[in-house]
Every structure is written in C-alpha cells, then in structure tokens.
Coordinates of C-alpha atoms and ligand atoms in Angstrom, one line a residue:
X1 CA -14.9 1.2 20.6
X2 CA -13.1 2.9 17.3
X3 CA -15.2 2.8 13.6
X4 CA -14.2 4.7 11.3
X5 CA -15.3 4.9 7.4
X6 CA -13.5 2.4 6.6
X7 CA -15.5 -0.2 8.8
X8 CA -18.6 0.6 6.5
X9 CA -17.5 1.5 3.4
X10 CA -16.6 -2.6 3.6
X11 CA -18.8 -4.0 5.9
X12 CA -16.4 -5.0 9.4
X13 CA -16.3 -4.0 12.1
X14 CA -12.3 -4.1 12.8
X15 CA -10.2 -0.8 11.3
X16 CA -8.0 -4.3 10.8
X17 CA -7.0 -6.0 7.4
X18 CA -4.9 -8.8 7.3
X19 CA -1.4 -7.8 4.4
X20 CA -2.0 -10.1 1.4
X21 CA 1.5 -12.5 2.2
X22 CA 2.2 -14.6 -1.1
X23 CA 2.1 -18.6 -0.3
X24 CA 0.9 -17.6 2.9
X25 CA -2.9 -15.9 3.1
X26 CA -4.8 -18.5 2.3
X27 CA -8.3 -18.7 2.5
X28 CA -8.4 -20.1 5.7
X29 CA -6.2 -17.5 7.7
X30 CA -8.7 -14.4 5.2
X31 CA -11.9 -16.3 6.6
X32 CA -10.6 -16.3 10.4
X33 CA -9.8 -13.0 10.2
X34 CA -13.5 -12.0 8.7
X35 CA -14.9 -14.4 11.0
X36 CA -13.0 -12.4 13.6
X37 CA -14.5 -8.8 12.2
X38 CA -11.5 -7.6 10.5
X39 CA -11.3 -8.2 6.8
X40 CA -8.9 -11.3 6.0
X41 CA -7.2 -11.5 2.9
X42 CA -6.0 -14.5 0.3
X43 CA -2.8 -13.6 -1.7
X44 CA -2.3 -14.2 -4.9
X45 CA 0.9 -14.1 -5.1
X46 CA 2.7 -16.0 -8.7
X47 CA 0.4 -18.8 -7.3
X48 CA -1.3 -20.1 -10.7
X49 CA -5.1 -18.8 -10.8
X50 CA -7.0 -22.6 -10.0
X51 CA -5.8 -22.1 -6.6
X52 CA -6.3 -19.2 -6.6
X53 CA -9.4 -20.1 -7.8
X54 CA -9.9 -23.0 -5.2
X55 CA -8.6 -20.2 -2.5
X56 CA -11.8 -17.8 -3.0
X57 CA -13.8 -20.5 -3.1
X58 CA -13.2 -22.4 0.4
X59 CA -13.3 -19.1 1.6
X60 CA -17.0 -18.2 0.6
X61 CA -17.9 -21.9 2.2
X62 CA -15.9 -20.8 6.0
X63 CA -17.3 -17.2 5.9
X64 CA -19.9 -14.9 5.2
X65 CA -18.4 -11.7 6.1
X66 CA -16.7 -10.0 3.4
X67 CA -13.0 -11.0 2.7
X68 CA -10.6 -10.2 0.3
X69 CA -8.8 -11.6 -2.8
X70 CA -4.1 -9.3 -3.7
X71 CA -2.9 -9.4 -6.8
X72 CA 0.2 -8.8 -7.0
X73 CA 0.9 -7.3 -9.9
X74 CA 4.1 -8.8 -11.7
X75 CA 3.1 -12.3 -10.5
X76 CA 2.5 -14.3 -14.5
X77 CA -0.6 -14.4 -14.0
X78 CA -1.7 -11.3 -13.1
X79 CA -4.3 -10.9 -15.9
X80 CA -6.0 -13.6 -15.8
X81 CA -6.5 -14.0 -12.4
X82 CA -7.5 -10.1 -12.8
X83 CA -10.4 -12.0 -14.2
X84 CA -11.0 -14.2 -12.4
X85 CA -11.4 -12.3 -9.5
X86 CA -14.1 -10.1 -11.0
X87 CA -15.7 -13.6 -12.1
X88 CA -16.0 -13.9 -8.3
X89 CA -17.5 -10.7 -7.5
X90 CA -15.1 -10.7 -4.3
X91 CA -16.2 -7.8 -2.0
X92 CA -12.3 -6.1 -1.4
X93 CA -9.9 -6.8 -4.2
X94 CA -6.1 -5.2 -3.4
X95 CA -3.6 -4.4 -5.9
X96 CA 0.4 -4.5 -5.0
X97 CA 3.4 -4.1 -6.8
X98 CA 2.4 -2.0 -9.6
X99 CA 0.2 0.1 -10.9
X100 CA -3.3 -1.8 -11.7
X101 CA -5.1 0.8 -14.2
X102 CA -6.2 -1.5 -16.8
X103 CA -7.6 -3.5 -14.6
X104 CA -9.5 -0.3 -13.0
X105 CA -12.8 -0.8 -15.2
X106 CA -13.0 -4.5 -15.1
X107 CA -13.5 -4.5 -10.7
X108 CA -15.5 -1.6 -10.4
X109 CA -17.9 -2.8 -13.6
X110 CA -18.4 -5.9 -11.7
X111 CA -19.1 -4.2 -8.5
X112 CA -15.5 -5.3 -6.7
X113 CA -14.0 -2.5 -3.9
X114 CA -10.7 -2.1 -5.9
X115 CA -8.1 -0.8 -2.7
X116 CA -4.5 -0.7 -4.4
X117 CA -1.5 -0.7 -2.2
X118 CA 0.6 2.2 -2.4
X119 CA 4.7 3.4 -1.5
X120 CA 4.1 6.7 -3.4
X121 CA 1.8 9.7 -3.8
X122 CA 1.4 9.5 -7.1
X123 CA 0.1 6.0 -7.5
X124 CA -1.9 7.4 -5.3
X125 CA -3.4 9.9 -6.9
X126 CA -3.5 7.5 -10.1
X127 CA -5.7 5.1 -8.2
X128 CA -8.5 7.5 -7.3
X129 CA -8.4 9.1 -10.5
X130 CA -9.6 5.4 -12.3
X131 CA -12.0 4.8 -9.7
X132 CA -10.2 3.0 -6.2
X133 CA -12.3 3.1 -2.8
X134 CA -10.0 3.4 -0.5
X135 CA -5.4 3.6 -0.7
X136 CA -3.4 0.8 1.4
X137 CA -0.5 3.3 2.4
X138 CA 2.0 1.0 2.6
X139 CA 6.4 2.1 3.7
X140 CA 8.9 0.6 3.1
X141 CA 9.2 -1.5 6.6
X142 CA 6.7 -3.7 6.0
X143 CA 7.4 -7.3 4.6
X144 CA 7.6 -7.7 0.4
X145 CA 8.1 -6.1 -1.4
X146 CA 8.4 -2.6 -0.3
X147 CA 8.9 1.3 -1.6
X148 CA 11.1 4.3 0.0
X149 CA 9.1 5.7 1.9
X150 CA 8.5 4.6 6.1
X151 CA 5.6 4.8 7.0
X152 CA 5.8 7.3 9.0
X153 CA 6.1 10.4 5.8
X154 CA 4.1 7.7 3.8
X155 CA 0.4 8.8 4.6
X156 CA 0.8 11.9 5.8
X157 CA 1.0 13.2 2.1
X158 CA -1.2 10.0 0.8
X159 CA -3.9 11.7 3.4
X160 CA -3.2 14.8 1.6
X161 CA -3.0 13.2 -1.5
X162 CA -7.1 11.8 -2.0
X163 CA -10.1 12.6 -1.0
X164 CA -10.8 8.3 -0.4
X165 CA -10.3 6.8 2.6
X166 CA -6.8 5.9 3.3
X167 CA -5.3 2.3 5.5
X168 CA -1.7 2.7 6.8
X169 CA 0.3 0.1 6.9
X170 CA 4.0 -1.1 6.7
X171 CA 5.9 -1.2 10.2
X172 CA 2.5 -2.3 12.3
X173 CA 1.8 -4.4 14.9
X174 CA 0.1 -3.7 18.1
X175 CA -2.4 -0.5 19.8
X176 CA 0.2 1.8 19.1
X177 CA 0.5 1.3 15.7
X178 CA -3.3 1.7 15.0
X179 CA -3.0 5.1 17.1
X180 CA 0.0 6.2 15.7
X181 CA -2.0 5.4 11.8
X182 CA -4.7 7.1 13.3
X183 CA -3.1 10.4 14.6
X184 CA -1.2 10.5 11.3
X185 CA -4.9 11.2 9.0
X186 CA -5.5 7.1 8.3
X187 CA -8.7 5.6 9.0
X188 CA -7.5 1.6 9.3
X189 CA -4.2 -0.8 9.1
X190 CA -2.9 -3.4 7.7
X191 CA -1.2 -5.6 9.5
X192 CA 0.9 -9.5 7.9
X193 CA 4.3 -9.7 10.2
X194 CA 1.8 -10.2 13.1
X195 CA -1.1 -12.2 11.7
X196 CA 1.8 -14.6 10.4
X197 CA 2.6 -15.6 13.7
X198 CA -1.6 -16.3 13.9
X199 CA -2.6 -19.6 14.7
X200 CA -5.2 -19.9 11.9
X201 CA -2.2 -19.3 9.6
X202 CA -1.1 -22.1 7.9
X203 CA 2.7 -21.5 7.3
X204 CA 6.4 -23.7 8.3
X205 CA 6.9 -23.0 12.3
X206 CA 9.7 -22.4 11.2
X207 CA 9.1 -19.0 9.1
X208 CA 7.0 -18.5 12.7
X209 CA 9.2 -19.5 15.2
X210 CA 11.4 -17.4 13.8
X211 CA 9.2 -14.2 13.3
X212 CA 8.9 -14.5 17.2
X213 CA 12.6 -14.8 17.8
X214 CA 13.9 -12.1 15.1
X215 CA 14.8 -8.8 17.2
X216 CA 15.0 -5.3 15.7
X217 CA 17.8 -5.6 14.0
X218 CA 17.3 -9.0 11.5
X219 CA 15.7 -7.6 8.8
X220 CA 17.4 -6.9 4.5
X221 CA 16.4 -5.2 2.1
X222 CA 17.3 -7.5 -1.2
X223 CA 17.2 -6.5 -4.4
X224 CA 17.3 -2.8 -4.7
X225 CA 20.0 -3.3 -8.1
X226 CA 16.9 -5.4 -9.9
X227 CA 14.3 -3.2 -9.2
X228 CA 11.8 -4.5 -7.1
X229 CA 13.4 -4.5 -3.4
X230 CA 12.6 -6.9 -1.1
X231 CA 12.5 -7.4 2.5
X232 CA 12.6 -10.4 5.2
X233 CA 14.2 -11.8 8.4
X234 CA 17.8 -12.0 8.1
X235 CA 18.6 -15.8 6.7
X236 CA 21.9 -17.8 5.1
X237 CA 19.7 -17.3 1.9
X238 CA 19.1 -13.1 2.3
X239 CA 22.4 -12.9 2.7
X240 CA 24.3 -14.3 -0.3
X241 CA 21.5 -12.3 -2.0
X242 CA 22.7 -9.1 -0.6
X243 CA 27.0 -9.9 -2.1
X244 CA 25.5 -11.1 -4.9
X245 CA 23.9 -8.3 -5.6
X246 CA 26.8 -5.8 -4.6
X247 CA 29.2 -7.7 -6.3
X248 CA 29.2 -6.5 -10.1
X249 CA 30.0 -10.2 -11.6
X250 CA 26.9 -10.8 -11.4
X251 CA 24.7 -10.5 -13.6
X252 CA 20.8 -9.8 -13.4
X253 CA 19.6 -12.7 -15.0
X254 CA 21.4 -14.7 -12.6
X255 CA 19.9 -13.0 -9.5
X256 CA 17.1 -13.5 -10.4
X257 CA 17.7 -17.1 -10.7
X258 CA 18.6 -17.8 -8.0
X259 CA 15.5 -16.1 -5.5
X260 CA 13.3 -17.5 -8.5
X261 CA 11.0 -20.2 -6.0
X262 CA 12.9 -19.7 -2.3
X263 CA 9.2 -17.8 -1.6
X264 CA 7.8 -21.3 -1.7
X265 CA 10.4 -22.2 0.1
X266 CA 10.4 -20.5 2.6
X267 CA 6.0 -20.9 3.6
X268 CA 5.9 -24.4 2.6
X269 CA 9.4 -26.1 3.5
X270 CA 10.2 -23.2 6.7
X271 CA 13.9 -24.2 4.1
X272 CA 16.0 -22.5 6.5
X273 CA 18.7 -22.8 3.5
X274 CA 17.5 -21.7 0.8
X275 CA 14.3 -20.6 1.9
X276 CA 13.6 -16.6 1.7
X277 CA 11.2 -15.3 4.5
X278 CA 9.2 -12.0 4.2
X279 CA 8.6 -10.3 7.7
X280 CA 8.3 -6.1 7.8
X281 CA 10.4 -4.3 11.1
X282 CA 7.9 -5.2 13.4
X283 CA 8.7 -8.9 14.0
X284 CA 11.2 -8.0 16.4
X285 CA 7.6 -6.9 18.8
X286 CA 6.2 -10.0 17.7
X287 CA 6.3 -13.1 20.7
X288 CA 3.5 -15.7 20.4
X289 CA 1.1 -17.0 18.8
X290 CA -2.6 -16.1 19.3
X291 CA -5.6 -16.3 17.8
X292 CA -6.8 -14.0 14.4
X293 CA -9.4 -12.9 17.0
X294 CA -7.1 -12.2 20.0
X295 CA -5.0 -10.7 17.6
X296 CA -7.4 -8.5 17.1
X297 CA -9.2 -7.5 19.9
X298 CA -6.1 -6.7 21.9
X299 CA -4.8 -4.4 18.7
X300 CA -8.0 -2.6 19.6
X301 CA -8.5 -2.5 22.6
X302 CA -4.5 -1.2 23.3
X303 CA -5.3 1.2 20.8
X304 CA -9.0 2.1 22.2
X305 CA -6.1 3.2 26.1
X306 CA -3.2 4.5 23.7
X307 CA -5.7 7.5 21.8
X308 CA -7.4 7.7 25.6
X309 CA -4.8 8.8 27.4
X310 CA -3.3 11.1 24.5
X311 CA -4.9 14.2 25.4
X312 CA -3.9 14.5 29.0
X313 CA 0.0 15.6 27.1
X314 CA -2.3 18.5 26.8
X315 CA -2.1 20.9 29.5
X316 CA -3.9 24.0 30.0
X317 CA -1.5 27.9 30.2
Ligands
TUI401 O1 2.5 -5.3 -2.8 C1 3.4 -5.9 -2.1 N1 4.7 -7.1 -1.1 C2 4.9 -8.1 -1.5 S1 4.3 -8.7 -3.4 C3 5.3 -10.1 -2.9 S2 5.5 -11.2 -4.3 C4 6.7 -11.0 -5.0 N2 7.6 -11.7 -5.6 C5 8.7 -12.1 -5.9 C6 9.4 -10.5 -5.8 C7 8.9 -9.7 -5.5 C8 7.7 -9.8 -4.7 C9 5.4 -10.1 -2.0 N3 4.9 -8.7 -1.0 N4 3.1 -4.7 -1.1 C10 2.2 -3.1 -2.1 C11 3.6 -3.0 -2.8 N5 3.7 -2.3 -3.8 N6 4.6 -2.4 -1.8 C12 5.2 -1.4 -2.8 C13 3.9 -1.1 -3.7 C14 4.8 -0.4 -5.3 C15 6.0 -0.7 -5.9 C16 6.6 0.4 -6.5 C17 3.2 -0.6 -6.9 C18 3.8 0.2 -7.5 C19 5.2 0.6 -7.8 O2 5.3 1.4 -8.9 C20 4.4 1.6 -9.5 C21 4.5 1.1 -11.5 O3 4.7 2.7 -11.9 O4 5.1 0.8 -12.2

C-alpha cells in the first residue's frame, strides 16, 4: 500500500487527485473518485456561480468523503465563486490559470485546504507564503491551460523550492507515472485525461472516443500568442486556431472570439468540427473506459509493482 503525507493531510486513501477539467469534472465524477478513495474535484472553469453551487451541493449528497473545487482564476466569475466555495466550506480548493493570493485568506479562514496548481517555482513559493496546504506542480504535458516546463523538470524544482507537500501533474496516466512522480519527490499525483474516460464521467461519448483513439503526437498547444497556451487534441478547430495564430493579419480579438465557447461545444455536444477537446499528451496511453474505482486501483497497484522492482537495478560492486 502506498501512503504519503497527502493522504493524512486530506483524509484520502490513495494519493491521487482527479484533475478539475472545465465543463467535464462535475459532482458525479468527483463523488465517484472520492468514494473510490481518491480526491474528486469539481471544475468551476468558466461556468456561472449557480452551476458551481449546484454541483457542490449535489456532491455533498453523493459522498461523505472529502472532495475539492477547482477555481479557474481567469473566469469572469472567479471572485463570486471564491466566495461561494468559502461559504460552502468544501474540504479542498485547487486553483488554476493564475495567482490565487488575493483569495488565500478568505479560504484558509474558512478552514479550507488550498492547493494551488502552478507551473513555476516562483508561484509555488508565493503560494506557500500565503498559506497553501500543498502544491500541484503541473507540467506542460497536461491538457488545458499549460505552462512552459515539463513535469520531469518542474516537479523536483518545486519540491526543492517549498516545504509543503507537492503533487505532480501532467503526463501521468498509469502506475509508471505515479512511481516516477514519487521518485521526483512528489507525494501524490493529479490525473485528468485518464479520468475523462471513466464510466462516471458524463462528457460526450465523442470526447471519450477521441481520447481512446489518440496516439502520442495527437495533441497540439495553441494560444501562446494570447498569453494562455492550451493543449488539446488535433482537430479541424485546433488546426485552424493554430493557423490563425501564426497569421499576423488576424487580430488577437478575432482569435479570442474564434475560441469562445469551444470547450463547452466539445464536452457537452461532442462537436467534432467546432469543439476544442482539451487533453494531455498521455492520451495515447489511455486505451479503455473503466470505473473510477478500477482506474485508482490499477494506478496504485502498478505503482507499487514498479517501485518494488526499482531497487533490482542496484548491484552490489
Ligand atoms: O488551469 C489549468 N488548466 C486549465 S484551466 C482551463 S479553462 C480555460 N479556458 C479558456 C482559456 C484558458 C483556460 C483549462 N485547463 N491548469 C493549471 C495551470 N495554471 N497551468 C498553468 C497555470 C498557470 C499559468 C500561469 C498558473 C499561473 C500563471 O501565472 C501566474 C501569474 O502570476 O499570473
């Protein structure tokens, strides 16, 4: 059995967070992951506060285990949602796509464990100073909004930069990834893409089918020119976005307008032409739909096997 300080800190059986995926991670998925022993996380994304409140209340009816809410700091509703999660006193808040400093006191005063998702050591240190309970260090292999640095390079640097527990994210889809993350100094992992194909994930079937069909080089990072690069599957939409991005004749406002609403079109409608299917580079490894429980058990069992076997490479002289 793998037990790390994050299990005790949050009160979970397995040191695995389910990534907060915008328009995808709802109460049903989060509760399934939490009931199975991981940390389920509801994604606020760009959704309005009423939707987030409804999902939080629903999750409370579906599980008595700890769960989290991911607050996407670029959302126009970030402030209202920040207040809402403080009122609802969820166990954990993770944040993404920005600096959570201005909300830290509100959340920690409410007894919430705040675990910012960061892509740099600078933001990790800042988050620790303002009261974060732990940090998710997310490499650019992940799906959605991404930073510049790979998981392999980022995780050990964040571990050295802070004294709080570090969770690795980005490119982790099986037990080998979990074992590698632990070797880099992390005490847990956050997994998005693999949970996207969980039976309990209500995303459109087209989305799951595309992940399962994807191979290693089937994702693309777009939006660098707008200052918020996003990784998604290669589709007619993402290829056109990429082409427009490198066309200096297309103004930034037109590029923003082209992308608006595309995440929801993919997640809710499975729109293969106009949808933006956020997904990590590990998509090529995800080959079947399984229950959240099986995914967690497989991740941990494989990680134990890999970690137990690792010392066999050490030969006595
Ligand atoms: O946040 C994520 N992943 C996301 S958010 C999202 S929804 C979205 N919708 C439209 C456009 C963009 C996103 C989909 N996926 N991951 C955590 C993460 N945060 N990765 C990188 C960062 C990050 C990057 C820059 C955090 C902070 C930062 O700058 C900090 C500063 O000082 O402002």
